[in-house]
């Protein structure tokens, strides 16, 4: 029902209303049954309560709260297991402190084992679990629904593999995968809820719920409901619907609430606070003189973010090329993961190079130490280092803090870019976050060393807060990589302090401006590398989009049904493709478009016909075979008619096969009847009967050539229509805004073609530069300004006339 | 060019591209001129720099920053003047402390004077300045552009009146008007920038900029860029465009930055902090046991918000009725304002009843005291009261804190509802905010009294923080009145603390759920009461929307032009209405829709024709009159042809009159020529010439009946089309999403009608309940669940056939 395009439309109409009708019908049937029974009132009440229950379950907020709750539990449980894994890692490592080689083996082997298990599990259970999941969700929301990405198998595979990967201490994050997990949960929950309420069978509505799933994913990952809701909107949509914004907020708020409540109940924390709560001074957060430094950090992070995306792209393409040529690597899908795991854990081995890059800290520990309120380079407070286990990692007798921080930034940068190319569930958000925080800390410590006395404002001395620089660096670098502003908001919610709001926003915006003008975002890069079927944006600079019209790229061979179509035609058309709706034209000659009919409706018509034929068949048969046939008809009716008739509306793909095998153009009912063993036996015993069957076959053939009676068929009288002269630009906008799957092209009411997302995508890619699809960043209003507004959609009369009147 | 509907479409095309083309043409002309001069290179460079300058000025971010800067300066200056006014008020009041009557007169007269000045100024300069401005902005963005609301006069009127109103200490806010001021600034800035870059002449783009103006308004009012950007999206749009979200963020961030920077430069503050920076403890913001109380506050605030809207509606309607019947009140538009001002200032008179409701505090002072970190009811700290001027207002020898707070809440509640009905610029946001904070403080103080020992968690004693309750109460009540979630975000940015994020969000969501199910938001109520031309939402519960088709409400009398139209026809059509685009059909018989032509294009055709006729006229005239006519032709050409030809593309309404007066159906060119005094004189002197002129008239008449040559006319080949059977529901969605102004209705390619916003609005209102337009709240997915999904857009064949094939 995507003809009408918008979600709101879809929400209330379409095939799914049938289920609601069926539910109500059941109610009524049950009611009429109870009328017959003694307890009339009782039955009425029961059905009333059932309806109440259905409408209760159908309410959005119930769904949203359940979703939030499930995701919170997932996130919390995963955190516990990851902690368990990392603690075990430390424990084994400490246990093997007798010899450094033993220690090294323990350090590397543990990571390797978890890594191989994760890669294997992801590979065996569901390959779709690999990677971040945000690009796939984005594609599903704005292009083609990648059904296989939203299954229970993928969920299990993703959650378990991700826990192991995080436990192995690879520099990857859980944020991207959690967006995916949230979407899968939303999709599965929709499926589950559809058992209770028909509204959950609406495809468009469920797609909207995927957006909510994204918001909840981030909300539960960082306990950042506002940032999560905004991030999901920024990353997944080009046009927001107000409804989704509310849903995202509600669900993410409830999710983060539960996510922060569970540790309190679990006695891990005293009360609900931010995940990485900071305690920077409130009265004087920063001096005006620091603002240019924050802005410069934003610009540097913009370049850094763009470089990260570039590096990731290069590594990905290199690995892809290797895989294609190197059969050994292709066969052993673990090998690549294992190699990377060994490389990274070797480098982070604490007594080895790891001592120069705080190798023994987990990502969480690193973040906590970066956001620390104390100044490391200030030697007055250096005594603290010995008391705090996290801070001690940054202290080294041979190297000062700056060397270690620099090594950390550089090593983690390429390690993260490498890690997220692995075929395992992995997010890029958190590692980037950590690198940004380290960079910020580096800048902050440097400034604290340069200005050890801080600022003297009206007699008060205010020292520089290096932790705040870490906060700003983390927000800016993540913004540079993901091309979002909401990372700033996530940062504020994550640290529980908003008094750095202005510096954070300024650096985030600058980072965005720089990185968007250099590279597409990491998610768009993945979409491009994985060649996902995403509807690309039209960039401002392409004049071609006004010169290309629908007629240039529409599909002219439209499969249609006419008012005069026979059953044979309909079967042929249904078998010839997988279209969900078919256009209905007046006749093949006039091609006047009357409307569109859904596949399920046509299948229903065919089933009716089958039923009808069997009844007639039974009445015209000789009496002695009638018994046989009647039995078989009844059996078959119960076996294949009633069941598929019911399921027809549910799963067209299943009964479609059934019907087309029955109604095969060459072998019609005969084959169906003959395939039944008793009939076959009869045929063998009484060869004369073959003659009778032959007659029926002929009769059947005649019946097949009868015109379809569309009277009981629901027709959409106003499918979405374009004219041949609609420009590519306008078509793209309409498809984007109305979320269309296809549109018919008409000329003076005659159906002349059809445009689906596929054709549109090809047309857009065709008019793009040869170096691949240039995905237009959201903020690209900041460039390509000069060529704007120079083209028009109008044409001149002679062009129009030569076209239309001819 | 709203045919194609979406903003993105409009952004690059349409008539405005002409201006860009013209600009380029000018460039080229200038370049060719400079070629002739000696310094060829110099000229080329100049034009290059000019183009660079134009593209620089055309860049979004320049515009957004300028807008942010202007609004910040406005907001800061206004705050200074308001402070000045209130300080003068206190000064006069203190000066008159010799006698209470004198003091009373000083207190009341000052307010009355400012109030009358504000009402008078608003009334005389621009009536559009009255009221909040958010409903009008909302209407302009989603319905009909209310042009008169976005003029310089309105800006001046609004800013000056608002300053006086705020200075008079009426319980109104500057937030709503600032949204309006921001929009006006955006609109005026667009106009100004259009002098430099053609892109700023695009209407749709400028409408988008209004949304940015809203964001900046709030951003600069509260120094809350994130909340501002979100609030503007929530309040103004049903569908967000990602682009606007970014623009809003950028502009609001820069605006709030400047707004907070100015006080630092002005030596009023040390550094950039939040506007009402709070200093609640960070380590343990609240206990779990307090959460149910926060939730309950949310629910109570939801009821309170709904009641406030109800009260406002009742007062408004009552006043409106009185005005209609009471001619005295109608004549004296100040009287109502003056009466209310006297009433309110009498009640707040500090030595009078004001002593029981902290009457001497301004709104800002009240807010500061509500958010105070100390507990008032705790007698240990009561000594602070004497040292702090703000807190002292809440201390009274006869009444305790609870009585004063309760009195404050109750009195301010109706005072605010009354004040915002006045015909002056006034916002409801801040007064509601203050009431909510007072309510929250009341609850907090109550709890602090009930649990004086606070909570004992793991040996630590944590006292209740009543200030935090004030924060949550303020957010929840405002959310209840405005039906937005972003008030929670604004609250966090306003206080500079985010550690109450979860309680704030929970109470805000609950308040929204409660109040949305009871009443429309305050802005929707204003729209309803003022009967603004806003396209209402279709509520879920209305089944009629599926039974009503386009054919039921479309306008069948379409004014169209055909390929065979004569000049006379075109003039007639142009004169008959004010349509911006006209459909072009093949012939009046076939009515096949070929495309649409803009009014300006047709005017251009007419001007060409006029030019052509004059030239011919001059060549066929007797030589001795030729001189006369040539002179007059040249004069008229310079006077009326060249100029309007240029301005035709700018202001169709101006030259339209000119042309239609020239090309009048009865009195054609003759009248034009004859009206020239020299010709008239000639006619008198040589009566024979009348005959010659008569001939020309006849010849002119013939010329008028010639067919129009559309060859040089730009035609949009794909205007937006609907079919007759498109349902009201689908039409509404398409108009909303694509932001259409009108759509043609076709049947088998034939133009049968047109639907504009007006028809659509009437159709929607027609199918609504009799008690007026029920505006569907955003969160109404929380109700009307039962009836969802029960209707379908499809129809049955026999309905379709009887309709379409007949």
JSON list of N, CA, C and O in Angstrom, two decimals, chain A residues 397-414:
[
{"chain": "A", "resi": 397, "resn": "UNK", "atom": "N", "xyz": [57.62, 6.03, 34.06]},
{"chain": "A", "resi": 397, "resn": "UNK", "atom": "CA", "xyz": [58.90, 6.63, 34.47]},
{"chain": "A", "resi": 397, "resn": "UNK", "atom": "C", "xyz": [59.69, 7.22, 33.30]},
{"chain": "A", "resi": 397, "resn": "UNK", "atom": "O", "xyz": [60.34, 8.25, 33.44]},
{"chain": "A", "resi": 398, "resn": "UNK", "atom": "N", "xyz": [59.62, 6.56, 32.12]},
{"chain": "A", "resi": 398, "resn": "UNK", "atom": "CA", "xyz": [60.43, 7.04, 30.99]},
{"chain": "A", "resi": 398, "resn": "UNK", "atom": "C", "xyz": [59.72, 8.11, 30.17]},
{"chain": "A", "resi": 398, "resn": "UNK", "atom": "O", "xyz": [60.36, 8.95, 29.55]},
{"chain": "A", "resi": 399, "resn": "UNK", "atom": "N", "xyz": [58.39, 8.03, 30.10]},
{"chain": "A", "resi": 399, "resn": "UNK", "atom": "CA", "xyz": [57.67, 8.92, 29.19]},
{"chain": "A", "resi": 399, "resn": "UNK", "atom": "C", "xyz": [56.70, 9.79, 29.97]},
{"chain": "A", "resi": 399, "resn": "UNK", "atom": "O", "xyz": [56.11, 9.33, 30.95]},
{"chain": "A", "resi": 400, "resn": "UNK", "atom": "N", "xyz": [56.55, 11.03, 29.54]},
{"chain": "A", "resi": 400, "resn": "UNK", "atom": "CA", "xyz": [55.59, 11.86, 30.25]},
{"chain": "A", "resi": 400, "resn": "UNK", "atom": "C", "xyz": [54.20, 11.68, 29.66]},
{"chain": "A", "resi": 400, "resn": "UNK", "atom": "O", "xyz": [53.99, 10.94, 28.68]},
{"chain": "A", "resi": 401, "resn": "UNK", "atom": "N", "xyz": [53.24, 12.35, 30.28]},
{"chain": "A", "resi": 401, "resn": "UNK", "atom": "CA", "xyz": [51.83, 12.19, 29.92]},
{"chain": "A", "resi": 401, "resn": "UNK", "atom": "C", "xyz": [51.59, 12.48, 28.45]},
{"chain": "A", "resi": 401, "resn": "UNK", "atom": "O", "xyz": [50.82, 11.79, 27.77]},
{"chain": "A", "resi": 402, "resn": "UNK", "atom": "N", "xyz": [52.28, 13.48, 27.92]},
{"chain": "A", "resi": 402, "resn": "UNK", "atom": "CA", "xyz": [52.01, 13.90, 26.53]},
{"chain": "A", "resi": 402, "resn": "UNK", "atom": "C", "xyz": [52.39, 12.81, 25.53]},
{"chain": "A", "resi": 402, "resn": "UNK", "atom": "O", "xyz": [51.68, 12.55, 24.57]},
{"chain": "A", "resi": 403, "resn": "UNK", "atom": "N", "xyz": [53.53, 12.17, 25.81]},
{"chain": "A", "resi": 403, "resn": "UNK", "atom": "CA", "xyz": [53.97, 11.09, 24.91]},
{"chain": "A", "resi": 403, "resn": "UNK", "atom": "C", "xyz": [52.95, 9.96, 24.93]},
{"chain": "A", "resi": 403, "resn": "UNK", "atom": "O", "xyz": [52.54, 9.44, 23.89]},
{"chain": "A", "resi": 404, "resn": "UNK", "atom": "N", "xyz": [52.53, 9.59, 26.14]},
{"chain": "A", "resi": 404, "resn": "UNK", "atom": "CA", "xyz": [51.59, 8.47, 26.24]},
{"chain": "A", "resi": 404, "resn": "UNK", "atom": "C", "xyz": [50.27, 8.82, 25.56]},
{"chain": "A", "resi": 404, "resn": "UNK", "atom": "O", "xyz": [49.72, 8.01, 24.80]},
{"chain": "A", "resi": 405, "resn": "UNK", "atom": "N", "xyz": [49.79, 10.02, 25.80]},
{"chain": "A", "resi": 405, "resn": "UNK", "atom": "CA", "xyz": [48.52, 10.42, 25.19]},
{"chain": "A", "resi": 405, "resn": "UNK", "atom": "C", "xyz": [48.64, 10.44, 23.66]},
{"chain": "A", "resi": 405, "resn": "UNK", "atom": "O", "xyz": [47.74, 9.97, 22.95]},
{"chain": "A", "resi": 406, "resn": "UNK", "atom": "N", "xyz": [49.76, 10.96, 23.16]},
{"chain": "A", "resi": 406, "resn": "UNK", "atom": "CA", "xyz": [49.95, 11.01, 21.71]},
{"chain": "A", "resi": 406, "resn": "UNK", "atom": "C", "xyz": [50.00, 9.60, 21.14]},
{"chain": "A", "resi": 406, "resn": "UNK", "atom": "O", "xyz": [49.36, 9.30, 20.12]},
{"chain": "A", "resi": 407, "resn": "UNK", "atom": "N", "xyz": [50.75, 8.73, 21.79]},
{"chain": "A", "resi": 407, "resn": "UNK", "atom": "CA", "xyz": [50.82, 7.34, 21.33]},
{"chain": "A", "resi": 407, "resn": "UNK", "atom": "C", "xyz": [49.45, 6.71, 21.33]},
{"chain": "A", "resi": 407, "resn": "UNK", "atom": "O", "xyz": [49.05, 6.02, 20.38]},
{"chain": "A", "resi": 408, "resn": "UNK", "atom": "N", "xyz": [48.70, 6.98, 22.38]},
{"chain": "A", "resi": 408, "resn": "UNK", "atom": "CA", "xyz": [47.34, 6.44, 22.49]},
{"chain": "A", "resi": 408, "resn": "UNK", "atom": "C", "xyz": [46.50, 6.89, 21.31]},
{"chain": "A", "resi": 408, "resn": "UNK", "atom": "O", "xyz": [45.84, 6.08, 20.64]},
{"chain": "A", "resi": 409, "resn": "UNK", "atom": "N", "xyz": [46.52, 8.19, 21.04]},
{"chain": "A", "resi": 409, "resn": "UNK", "atom": "CA", "xyz": [45.69, 8.73, 19.95]},
{"chain": "A", "resi": 409, "resn": "UNK", "atom": "C", "xyz": [46.07, 8.10, 18.62]},
{"chain": "A", "resi": 409, "resn": "UNK", "atom": "O", "xyz": [45.21, 7.59, 17.88]},
{"chain": "A", "resi": 410, "resn": "UNK", "atom": "N", "xyz": [47.37, 8.07, 18.34]},
{"chain": "A", "resi": 410, "resn": "UNK", "atom": "CA", "xyz": [47.81, 7.58, 17.02]},
{"chain": "A", "resi": 410, "resn": "UNK", "atom": "C", "xyz": [47.52, 6.09, 16.88]},
{"chain": "A", "resi": 410, "resn": "UNK", "atom": "O", "xyz": [46.96, 5.64, 15.87]},
{"chain": "A", "resi": 411, "resn": "UNK", "atom": "N", "xyz": [47.88, 5.31, 17.90]},
{"chain": "A", "resi": 411, "resn": "UNK", "atom": "CA", "xyz": [47.68, 3.86, 17.79]},
{"chain": "A", "resi": 411, "resn": "UNK", "atom": "C", "xyz": [46.19, 3.53, 17.69]},
{"chain": "A", "resi": 411, "resn": "UNK", "atom": "O", "xyz": [45.77, 2.73, 16.87]},
{"chain": "A", "resi": 412, "resn": "UNK", "atom": "N", "xyz": [45.41, 4.11, 18.57]},
{"chain": "A", "resi": 412, "resn": "UNK", "atom": "CA", "xyz": [43.98, 3.79, 18.59]},
{"chain": "A", "resi": 412, "resn": "UNK", "atom": "C", "xyz": [43.31, 4.21, 17.30]},
{"chain": "A", "resi": 412, "resn": "UNK", "atom": "O", "xyz": [42.32, 3.61, 16.87]},
{"chain": "A", "resi": 413, "resn": "UNK", "atom": "N", "xyz": [43.83, 5.26, 16.68]},
{"chain": "A", "resi": 413, "resn": "UNK", "atom": "CA", "xyz": [43.21, 5.76, 15.46]},
{"chain": "A", "resi": 413, "resn": "UNK", "atom": "C", "xyz": [43.20, 4.70, 14.37]},
{"chain": "A", "resi": 413, "resn": "UNK", "atom": "O", "xyz": [42.14, 4.35, 13.86]},
{"chain": "A", "resi": 414, "resn": "UNK", "atom": "N", "xyz": [44.38, 4.16, 14.08]},
{"chain": "A", "resi": 414, "resn": "UNK", "atom": "CA", "xyz": [44.37, 3.16, 13.00]},
{"chain": "A", "resi": 414, "resn": "UNK", "atom": "C", "xyz": [43.82, 1.82, 13.48]},
{"chain": "A", "resi": 414, "resn": "UNK", "atom": "O", "xyz": [43.20, 1.09, 12.72]}
]
